[in-house]
XYZ file of C-alpha atoms in Angstrom:
613
model
C -58.567 56.755 -51.678
C -62.154 58.010 -51.474
C -62.478 61.001 -49.147
C -65.862 59.909 -47.737
C -64.561 56.435 -46.899
C -61.518 57.873 -45.122
C -63.651 60.316 -43.159
C -65.879 57.449 -42.090
C -62.872 55.570 -40.709
C -61.427 58.630 -38.985
C -64.649 59.266 -37.075
C -64.275 55.853 -35.432
C -60.646 55.929 -34.255
C -58.554 57.483 -31.539
C -56.275 60.333 -32.700
C -57.485 60.616 -36.315
C -54.766 63.216 -36.987
C -52.340 60.302 -37.174
C -53.757 59.563 -40.628
C -54.896 62.881 -42.137
C -51.626 64.440 -43.331
C -51.856 68.085 -44.398
C -49.479 69.354 -41.699
C -47.496 72.585 -42.007
C -44.345 72.257 -44.166
C -45.253 68.987 -45.909
C -44.188 68.506 -49.522
C -47.003 69.143 -51.998
C -46.224 67.915 -55.509
C -47.972 66.638 -58.596
C -47.471 62.848 -58.365
C -47.767 62.542 -62.141
C -44.654 64.682 -62.636
C -42.437 62.639 -60.315
C -40.201 60.078 -61.998
C -40.221 57.978 -58.838
C -42.627 57.958 -55.903
C -41.159 56.834 -52.605
C -43.065 55.907 -49.438
C -40.934 56.477 -46.337
C -42.204 53.863 -43.884
C -41.722 54.143 -40.145
C -42.878 50.855 -38.523
C -44.348 52.419 -35.403
C -47.044 54.914 -34.483
C -47.139 58.400 -36.015
C -46.131 60.161 -32.783
C -42.977 58.032 -32.555
C -42.040 58.317 -36.222
C -42.562 62.074 -36.377
C -40.110 62.458 -33.497
C -37.365 60.740 -35.514
C -35.091 63.406 -36.982
C -33.774 61.066 -39.664
C -37.211 61.017 -41.282
C -37.318 64.825 -41.414
C -33.796 64.976 -42.885
C -34.377 62.437 -45.670
C -37.896 63.734 -46.419
C -36.464 67.224 -46.884
C -33.537 66.103 -49.064
C -35.610 63.808 -51.271
C -38.367 66.344 -51.886
C -35.853 69.011 -52.907
C -35.316 66.814 -55.969
C -38.045 67.517 -58.544
C -37.936 63.953 -59.893
C -38.640 62.343 -56.495
C -41.805 62.561 -54.428
C -41.242 61.284 -50.895
C -44.398 60.580 -48.898
C -44.832 59.248 -45.352
C -46.538 56.179 -43.933
C -46.664 54.883 -40.352
C -47.974 51.822 -38.535
C -51.647 52.372 -37.806
C -52.817 51.900 -34.219
C -54.747 48.660 -33.572
C -58.155 50.365 -33.824
C -57.369 51.809 -37.260
C -55.692 48.621 -38.508
C -58.741 46.560 -37.552
C -61.092 48.940 -39.362
C -58.889 49.019 -42.470
C -58.948 45.243 -42.723
C -62.676 45.114 -42.060
C -63.468 47.782 -44.673
C -60.812 46.512 -47.136
C -58.953 49.845 -47.088
C -55.239 49.511 -47.971
C -52.587 51.334 -45.962
C -51.942 54.693 -47.612
C -49.441 57.559 -47.654
C -50.306 60.718 -45.733
C -49.460 63.167 -48.525
C -51.705 61.825 -51.332
C -53.640 58.951 -49.685
C -52.090 56.566 -52.232
C -52.148 52.861 -51.382
C -48.677 51.470 -50.669
C -49.081 48.904 -53.460
C -49.318 51.774 -55.980
C -46.034 53.439 -54.978
C -42.806 52.800 -56.896
C -40.564 52.170 -53.878
C -41.427 51.546 -50.237
C -38.595 52.062 -47.752
C -38.443 51.294 -44.035
C -36.135 52.772 -41.436
C -34.921 50.100 -39.002
C -34.424 51.827 -35.658
C -35.410 49.016 -33.284
C -35.612 45.251 -33.665
C -39.008 45.085 -31.952
C -40.549 47.076 -34.796
C -39.871 44.300 -37.351
C -43.369 42.812 -37.103
C -44.638 46.292 -37.942
C -42.903 46.065 -41.320
C -44.767 42.881 -42.236
C -48.016 44.361 -40.952
C -47.570 47.515 -43.054
C -46.727 45.531 -46.190
C -49.749 43.322 -45.687
C -52.073 46.260 -45.002
C -50.635 48.042 -48.028
C -51.480 45.155 -50.362
C -47.849 44.199 -50.999
C -46.660 40.578 -51.137
C -44.624 39.851 -48.013
C -41.880 37.617 -49.413
C -39.470 39.340 -51.782
C -39.067 36.293 -54.036
C -42.849 36.177 -54.641
C -43.271 39.903 -55.293
C -44.344 40.781 -58.828
C -42.945 43.266 -61.323
C -46.015 45.461 -60.825
C -45.404 45.743 -57.082
C -43.151 48.297 -55.372
C -39.486 47.686 -54.716
C -39.089 47.273 -50.930
C -35.927 48.661 -49.335
C -34.664 49.295 -45.795
C -31.885 51.107 -43.945
C -30.930 52.382 -40.507
C -28.887 50.971 -37.595
C -30.670 47.586 -37.522
C -29.736 47.119 -41.195
C -26.177 46.424 -40.014
C -27.509 42.914 -39.383
C -29.985 42.629 -42.255
C -30.378 38.843 -42.238
C -33.562 38.395 -40.138
C -35.400 40.572 -42.682
C -33.666 39.179 -45.779
C -36.732 37.214 -46.924
C -38.897 40.332 -47.034
C -36.618 43.171 -48.217
C -35.370 43.543 -51.805
C -32.474 45.887 -51.002
C -30.774 47.171 -47.856
C -28.953 50.514 -47.978
C -26.189 50.496 -45.373
C -24.772 53.680 -43.839
C -25.389 57.421 -44.267
C -28.426 57.912 -46.486
C -28.400 61.603 -47.407
C -26.533 60.935 -50.657
C -27.075 57.221 -51.272
C -30.886 57.159 -51.028
C -31.691 59.858 -53.630
C -29.008 58.413 -55.921
C -30.527 54.920 -55.592
C -34.070 56.152 -56.283
C -33.032 58.064 -59.400
C -31.203 54.990 -60.696
C -34.391 52.996 -60.201
C -36.368 55.630 -62.101
C -33.931 55.370 -65.034
C -34.061 51.570 -64.946
C -37.853 51.505 -65.181
C -37.875 54.090 -67.947
C -35.447 51.886 -69.868
C -37.654 48.833 -69.435
C -35.393 46.961 -67.023
C -36.877 44.263 -64.821
C -36.350 44.364 -61.069
C -33.805 41.569 -61.297
C -31.858 43.451 -63.965
C -31.919 46.605 -61.876
C -30.694 44.781 -58.778
C -27.794 43.325 -60.730
C -26.939 46.820 -62.001
C -26.613 48.270 -58.470
C -25.276 45.206 -56.606
C -21.706 46.501 -56.586
C -22.621 50.038 -55.461
C -21.293 51.155 -52.073
C -23.764 50.444 -49.295
C -26.083 48.241 -51.366
C -26.884 44.770 -50.011
C -29.149 42.565 -52.144
C -29.995 39.457 -50.068
C -31.091 37.365 -53.056
C -27.497 37.411 -54.362
C -26.204 35.538 -51.291
C -27.026 32.153 -49.810
C -25.888 31.140 -46.306
C -24.607 27.601 -45.838
C -24.802 26.024 -42.371
C -22.723 23.624 -40.287
C -24.317 20.628 -38.602
C -24.407 22.508 -35.276
C -26.524 25.269 -36.846
C -23.783 27.874 -37.095
C -23.024 29.510 -40.437
C -20.391 27.778 -42.529
C -20.092 30.406 -45.262
C -21.941 32.748 -47.575
C -22.174 31.612 -51.181
C -22.497 34.326 -53.805
C -25.193 33.694 -56.385
C -24.165 36.655 -58.550
C -20.476 37.039 -59.336
C -20.492 40.859 -59.431
C -21.949 41.139 -55.947
C -19.267 42.239 -53.454
C -17.761 39.814 -50.957
C -18.540 42.395 -48.273
C -20.889 45.369 -48.490
C -19.123 48.532 -47.409
C -21.253 51.143 -45.632
C -21.911 54.525 -47.218
C -19.936 57.180 -45.392
C -20.244 60.953 -45.684
C -16.838 62.425 -44.857
C -18.045 65.891 -43.887
C -21.539 66.786 -42.639
C -20.895 70.542 -42.517
C -22.325 71.057 -45.989
C -24.896 68.244 -45.923
C -28.362 69.711 -46.273
C -30.216 69.881 -42.952
C -33.900 70.858 -42.728
C -35.047 74.075 -41.109
C -38.699 73.813 -42.185
C -39.686 70.757 -40.147
C -43.117 69.197 -40.558
C -45.335 70.340 -37.660
C -47.686 67.558 -36.474
C -51.276 68.300 -35.509
C -51.005 66.109 -32.402
C -48.467 65.902 -29.614
C -45.462 63.744 -30.456
C -42.811 62.226 -28.202
C -40.326 64.991 -29.060
C -42.073 68.213 -30.018
C -39.145 70.583 -30.533
C -36.581 72.054 -32.894
C -33.554 69.773 -33.329
C -30.114 70.393 -34.808
C -27.457 67.712 -35.247
C -24.173 69.045 -33.871
C -21.992 66.084 -34.829
C -22.210 62.471 -35.918
C -20.245 59.655 -34.314
C -18.644 59.113 -30.905
C -15.095 58.841 -29.608
C -15.655 57.083 -26.296
C -15.680 53.411 -27.307
C -18.174 51.876 -24.867
C -17.956 48.185 -25.670
C -21.683 47.463 -25.538
C -22.668 50.406 -27.749
C -23.450 49.713 -31.404
C -23.989 53.379 -32.323
C -20.502 54.236 -31.062
C -19.030 51.786 -33.583
C -21.224 52.059 -36.695
C -21.362 55.880 -36.744
C -17.594 56.430 -36.606
C -15.774 58.756 -37.184
C -16.836 61.963 -35.460
C -17.915 64.589 -38.003
C -18.845 68.032 -36.703
C -20.751 71.084 -37.868
C -19.313 74.533 -37.150
C -20.880 76.449 -34.218
C -22.024 79.245 -36.515
C -23.718 76.712 -38.813
C -25.502 75.115 -35.852
C -26.699 78.487 -34.553
C -27.927 79.494 -38.004
C -29.840 76.229 -38.470
C -31.349 76.565 -34.991
C -32.509 80.129 -35.616
C -34.109 79.228 -38.943
C -35.840 76.177 -37.473
C -37.327 78.150 -34.589
C -38.522 80.871 -36.967
C -40.162 78.421 -39.399
C -41.745 76.095 -36.846
C -42.613 78.206 -33.816
C -41.196 75.523 -31.524
C -40.569 76.696 -27.969
C -37.764 74.237 -27.276
C -34.438 73.589 -29.008
C -32.489 70.358 -28.574
C -29.046 69.394 -29.837
C -28.711 65.989 -31.472
C -25.611 63.830 -30.979
C -24.485 60.754 -29.081
C -22.749 62.861 -26.427
C -23.514 66.580 -26.628
C -20.693 67.952 -24.496
C -18.065 65.996 -26.446
C -18.483 68.609 -29.178
C -15.026 70.150 -29.553
C -16.269 73.757 -29.145
C -19.026 73.013 -26.669
C -18.496 76.017 -24.367
C -18.634 78.456 -27.255
C -21.691 76.746 -28.746
C -23.642 76.367 -25.484
C -22.945 79.935 -24.343
C -24.067 81.380 -27.689
C -27.211 79.247 -27.883
C -28.175 80.046 -24.279
C -28.076 83.746 -25.008
C -30.044 83.448 -28.248
C -32.659 81.140 -26.720
C -33.207 83.448 -23.747
C -33.756 86.373 -26.110
C -36.397 84.366 -28.031
C -37.993 82.848 -24.887
C -37.085 79.369 -26.161
C -35.978 76.636 -23.756
C -32.723 74.843 -24.513
C -32.302 71.097 -24.025
C -28.784 69.647 -23.905
C -29.041 65.856 -23.629
C -26.138 63.485 -22.993
C -23.918 65.959 -21.147
C -20.588 65.113 -19.561
C -21.260 66.431 -16.079
C -18.200 68.606 -15.472
C -18.164 72.099 -13.958
C -18.929 73.944 -17.190
C -21.809 71.618 -18.053
C -23.331 72.233 -14.637
C -23.032 75.972 -15.051
C -24.809 75.644 -18.406
C -27.536 73.453 -16.904
C -27.955 75.856 -14.014
C -28.416 78.761 -16.402
C -30.975 77.076 -18.631
C -32.941 75.661 -15.685
C -32.769 78.610 -13.285
C -36.473 78.780 -12.680
C -37.423 75.111 -12.735
C -35.090 72.204 -12.133
C -36.103 69.105 -14.075
C -34.562 65.709 -13.352
C -30.827 65.252 -13.873
C -29.688 62.057 -15.607
C -26.500 60.065 -15.063
C -25.646 56.815 -16.853
C -22.976 54.949 -14.851
C -24.192 51.737 -16.626
C -22.495 49.509 -14.030
C -22.412 49.464 -10.242
C -18.675 48.933 -9.691
C -15.520 50.430 -11.104
C -14.363 46.966 -12.140
C -17.391 46.445 -14.387
C -17.265 50.026 -15.706
C -13.708 49.254 -16.820
C -14.896 46.024 -18.460
C -17.383 47.966 -20.588
C -14.960 50.902 -21.075
C -17.451 53.411 -19.715
C -14.734 55.889 -18.867
C -16.170 57.333 -15.640
C -15.110 56.837 -12.031
C -16.916 56.953 -8.682
C -15.268 60.326 -8.117
C -16.892 61.557 -11.353
C -20.303 60.288 -10.239
C -20.283 61.605 -6.683
C -18.542 64.850 -7.609
C -21.256 65.544 -10.172
C -24.016 64.627 -7.713
C -22.603 66.950 -5.052
C -22.630 69.808 -7.557
C -26.173 68.961 -8.617
C -27.416 68.954 -5.023
C -25.682 72.249 -4.264
C -27.316 73.812 -7.316
C -30.750 72.686 -6.177
C -31.538 69.507 -8.109
C -34.009 67.298 -6.268
C -34.457 64.466 -8.787
C -31.545 62.303 -9.883
C -32.051 59.594 -12.506
C -29.513 56.779 -12.790
C -29.318 54.392 -15.750
C -27.701 50.988 -15.393
C -27.463 47.835 -17.476
C -27.594 44.325 -16.047
C -26.408 41.088 -17.627
C -23.131 42.603 -18.835
C -20.205 40.231 -19.447
C -18.437 39.161 -16.203
C -21.198 40.680 -14.016
C -21.582 39.328 -10.465
C -23.988 40.023 -7.610
C -21.330 42.331 -6.161
C -21.748 44.544 -9.214
C -25.482 44.728 -8.528
C -24.741 45.522 -4.885
C -22.779 48.442 -6.280
C -25.929 49.801 -7.962
C -27.712 49.866 -4.596
C -24.656 51.376 -2.933
C -24.511 54.237 -5.444
C -28.214 55.009 -4.922
C -27.795 54.873 -1.124
C -24.736 57.126 -1.206
C -26.525 59.724 -3.310
C -29.429 59.834 -0.844
C -26.868 60.219 1.964
C -25.082 63.050 0.123
C -28.359 64.944 -0.087
C -29.067 64.381 3.598
C -25.563 65.562 4.558
C -25.920 68.678 2.409
C -28.528 69.993 4.849
C -30.668 71.339 2.026
C -33.783 69.445 3.144
C -36.973 69.139 1.122
C -38.112 66.314 -1.120
C -35.421 64.349 -2.894
C -35.658 61.262 -5.105
C -33.266 58.921 -6.876
C -34.737 56.860 -9.729
C -32.746 53.769 -10.673
C -33.652 52.468 -14.143
C -32.196 49.165 -15.254
C -32.114 47.855 -18.816
C -31.112 44.349 -19.865
C -27.912 43.802 -21.833
C -28.607 42.918 -25.467
C -25.460 41.935 -27.423
C -25.314 43.902 -30.675
C -23.623 43.280 -34.021
C -20.370 45.129 -34.802
C -19.452 45.659 -31.136
C -16.741 44.054 -28.968
C -19.543 42.189 -27.169
C -21.104 40.755 -30.346
C -19.850 37.280 -29.380
C -21.207 37.359 -25.816
C -24.123 35.420 -24.366
C -27.221 37.066 -22.978
C -28.673 36.110 -19.601
C -31.590 33.701 -19.639
C -35.043 35.071 -18.829
C -34.871 33.297 -15.461
C -31.535 34.924 -14.643
C -32.828 38.377 -15.611
C -35.826 37.830 -13.318
C -33.543 36.746 -10.481
C -31.450 39.873 -10.914
C -34.530 42.100 -11.004
C -35.781 40.496 -7.781
C -32.349 40.833 -6.188
C -32.147 44.529 -7.037
C -35.740 45.162 -5.956
C -34.818 43.843 -2.510
C -31.540 45.772 -2.338
C -33.156 49.034 -3.488
C -35.984 49.029 -0.961
C -34.922 52.285 0.643
C -36.457 55.668 1.293
C -36.262 58.198 -1.558
C -35.334 55.554 -4.158
C -37.536 54.373 -7.046
C -36.644 51.262 -9.065
C -37.674 50.632 -12.695
C -36.626 47.809 -15.008
C -37.222 46.540 -18.535
C -39.231 43.451 -19.451
C -36.901 40.443 -19.754
C -38.961 38.735 -22.492
C -38.803 41.825 -24.704
C -35.022 42.000 -24.259
C -34.657 38.334 -25.163
C -36.753 38.829 -28.290
C -34.713 41.896 -29.213
C -31.528 39.838 -28.893
C -32.830 37.186 -31.296
C -33.193 39.731 -34.087
C -30.150 41.792 -33.124
C -27.874 38.813 -33.852
C -30.162 36.488 -35.778
C -29.513 34.858 -39.128
C -31.772 34.427 -42.142
C -33.680 31.561 -40.511
C -35.129 34.063 -38.027
C -37.335 35.328 -40.850
C -39.493 32.248 -40.200
C -39.955 33.318 -36.590
C -40.852 36.846 -37.686
C -43.410 35.562 -40.172
C -45.021 33.204 -37.649
C -45.133 36.015 -35.055
C -46.879 38.228 -37.623
C -49.415 35.451 -38.306
C -49.995 35.106 -34.556
C -50.960 38.776 -34.459
C -47.797 40.290 -32.952
C -47.834 44.048 -33.561
C -46.203 47.124 -32.012
C -43.982 44.862 -29.923
C -41.925 47.762 -28.589
C -44.975 48.795 -26.551
C -45.457 46.971 -23.231
C -49.234 46.913 -23.639
C -48.982 45.178 -27.028
C -46.102 42.735 -26.503
C -47.426 39.201 -25.935
C -44.765 36.655 -24.861
C -47.166 33.748 -25.332
C -47.681 34.614 -28.994
C -43.916 34.852 -29.492
C -43.375 31.491 -27.777
C -46.004 29.896 -30.015
C -44.396 31.509 -33.094
C -40.958 30.141 -32.130
C -42.426 26.644 -31.767
C -44.135 26.827 -35.170
C -40.982 28.166 -36.824
C -38.826 25.491 -35.225
C -36.543 28.134 -33.730
C -34.458 27.385 -30.629
C -34.389 30.876 -29.092
C -31.514 29.959 -26.746
C -29.315 29.367 -29.804
C -29.599 33.081 -30.616
C -29.652 34.556 -27.098
C -27.733 32.770 -24.340
C -25.173 31.009 -26.563
C -21.673 32.513 -26.512
C -20.158 32.657 -30.026
C -16.641 31.418 -30.686
C -14.106 33.969 -31.906
C -13.740 32.230 -35.293
C -17.470 31.737 -35.925
C -18.926 33.157 -39.136
C -21.470 35.726 -37.960
C -24.625 36.559 -39.935
C -23.593 40.215 -40.246
C -20.041 39.491 -41.436
C -21.376 40.246 -44.919
C -21.564 43.930 -43.837
C -18.410 46.050 -43.444
C -19.136 48.803 -40.914
C -15.568 50.137 -41.403
C -14.431 49.082 -37.916
C -12.001 46.164 -38.101
C -13.088 42.801 -36.700
C -9.568 42.456 -35.256
C -10.133 45.696 -33.322
C -13.398 44.374 -31.877
C -11.629 41.133 -30.886
C -8.860 43.120 -29.195
C -11.399 45.221 -27.304
C -13.146 42.065 -26.135
C -9.853 40.690 -24.813
C -9.192 43.973 -23.003
C -12.679 43.787 -21.472
C -11.911 40.416 -19.918
C -8.631 41.843 -18.679
C -10.553 44.792 -17.144
C -8.373 47.073 -19.236
C -9.693 50.364 -20.598
C -9.084 52.014 -23.969
C -8.622 55.771 -24.131
C -11.134 58.101 -25.707
C -9.889 58.459 -29.278
C -9.991 62.258 -29.037
C -6.651 61.821 -27.291
C -5.032 59.622 -29.910
C -6.105 57.096 -32.521
C -6.865 53.674 -31.050
C -6.603 51.811 -34.369
C -10.224 50.854 -35.035
C -9.660 51.010 -38.798
C -11.922 53.910 -39.735
C -8.922 55.789 -41.107
C -8.922 53.339 -44.018
C -12.062 55.128 -45.199
C -11.666 58.704 -44.020
C -9.224 60.687 -41.932
C -10.507 61.380 -38.431
C -10.324 65.089 -37.713
C -11.313 66.751 -34.453
C -9.149 69.659 -33.488
C -6.121 68.097 -35.197
C -5.467 65.707 -32.317
C -5.883 62.468 -34.221
C -2.885 60.517 -35.422
């Protein structure tokens, strides 16, 4: 891209550093010497994408391979996108300012369903044909991965290949195979046939869904005999020796998470029935404390970050948490670096740790009861009691915390108004506990409510979602019940949650809705200021999509689900059993204390302190 033309655009937009590249620790290579050039696409703004640790990990691993040049590309903000279209400037990579259409492979990470329109927008801006079946041999191969790829069907019309599961090994292997295929003169179709049976590779064009008269899926018909009946996710058995970056890219502008980050372990043992991550990232795989400390020290030295955060689904579930936290606290204090420990189990040791790292300034303390009554917490298998909640709050108040944040979810299966009354009761009781403590001063409880979105590969994948009207009623009900001193109430937009649910459990026909939404101008739909429900409603009408069919319809236990083509390594029979237990208000133990039979041991032996069966 011409430097003068780019500079002209940058002078006219907000935050031009989103598009300049050239940050500290980027990969600088000769593009001509790379056998395959890969554009890592994050379908949201730069400051969101650069906060995603998965991008840093894969960027680092890919660029350590001489034959691969991984470059970055993000969704441009509306001001930049408008100028690019007006000036006929194609979307380009940050490293070399190469138009997307001139790259060999373009890959998108699928972190959130409401970013899907961003994928179409980026392809279009990059000069790439949107529909995979119309894409030419001279255009890039378009691939995707990430948690939303566990239901790939809504994007099947636009993506050539989905890579399912851990990507640290599968992505570089896939790219090098593509390089060899092109060097040997293979067509795209020939290449896709050559990798169709590889673990974690889903090629949508090799499958055709057939539908029943009621619109449900009858079956999947294979169009290529060597394609697998089910695509098994890629799974790295041991992350201890998986390469992890210490020389992170340092953005020129402030990002959402501007800090050093080290992944302590992958997976979760708790089994919350609404949580997709807790199912698709099984089993738990840990790094040693000494490895974590070494990675943290190197990251801080190479980046100059003044904050260190530990990455996992539940930080204090790490098997040697006390040892790790104590060691990191000491090292961070010596280096004048703040330590952030998200997702803590709020027991006595965790509070002592929090008290140490926040001695001089107490930030807000976050609890996630998820449901207002013990009955509903048992339904979702949350694994905490009222005694846990109030005991933790009492400790927090005694140690000087003045801001308590509570996260709940509404619309959960079997929920009643009594469960919502429980949310208000918890908030009221916490305010009372502070008053009874006699500590005085300002005190605030923030109640944040999200809307339940059923997710694929969870025990609640068959459940219905509340209608928009019912979500609004519940928001109004809670707003009335939470009108009390020292309590703040926040809630998520019901239309966004409904739209998210369509793509979370949608089938291939939802691609029509996505395309019509893109044509209507839907962009950056995860941002409240950009989401336009009227445009989405118009798109659904044009696509002939009955949104209720995908949202508030309960699936039957024997229904063929769009994502059944993907094997996440957790047995469907286990999910069915967990659903039955939910309706019986029966809990399942944390699998640290004994295997619960989810099926992951078919793939790899769970190992966490030798306590697994």
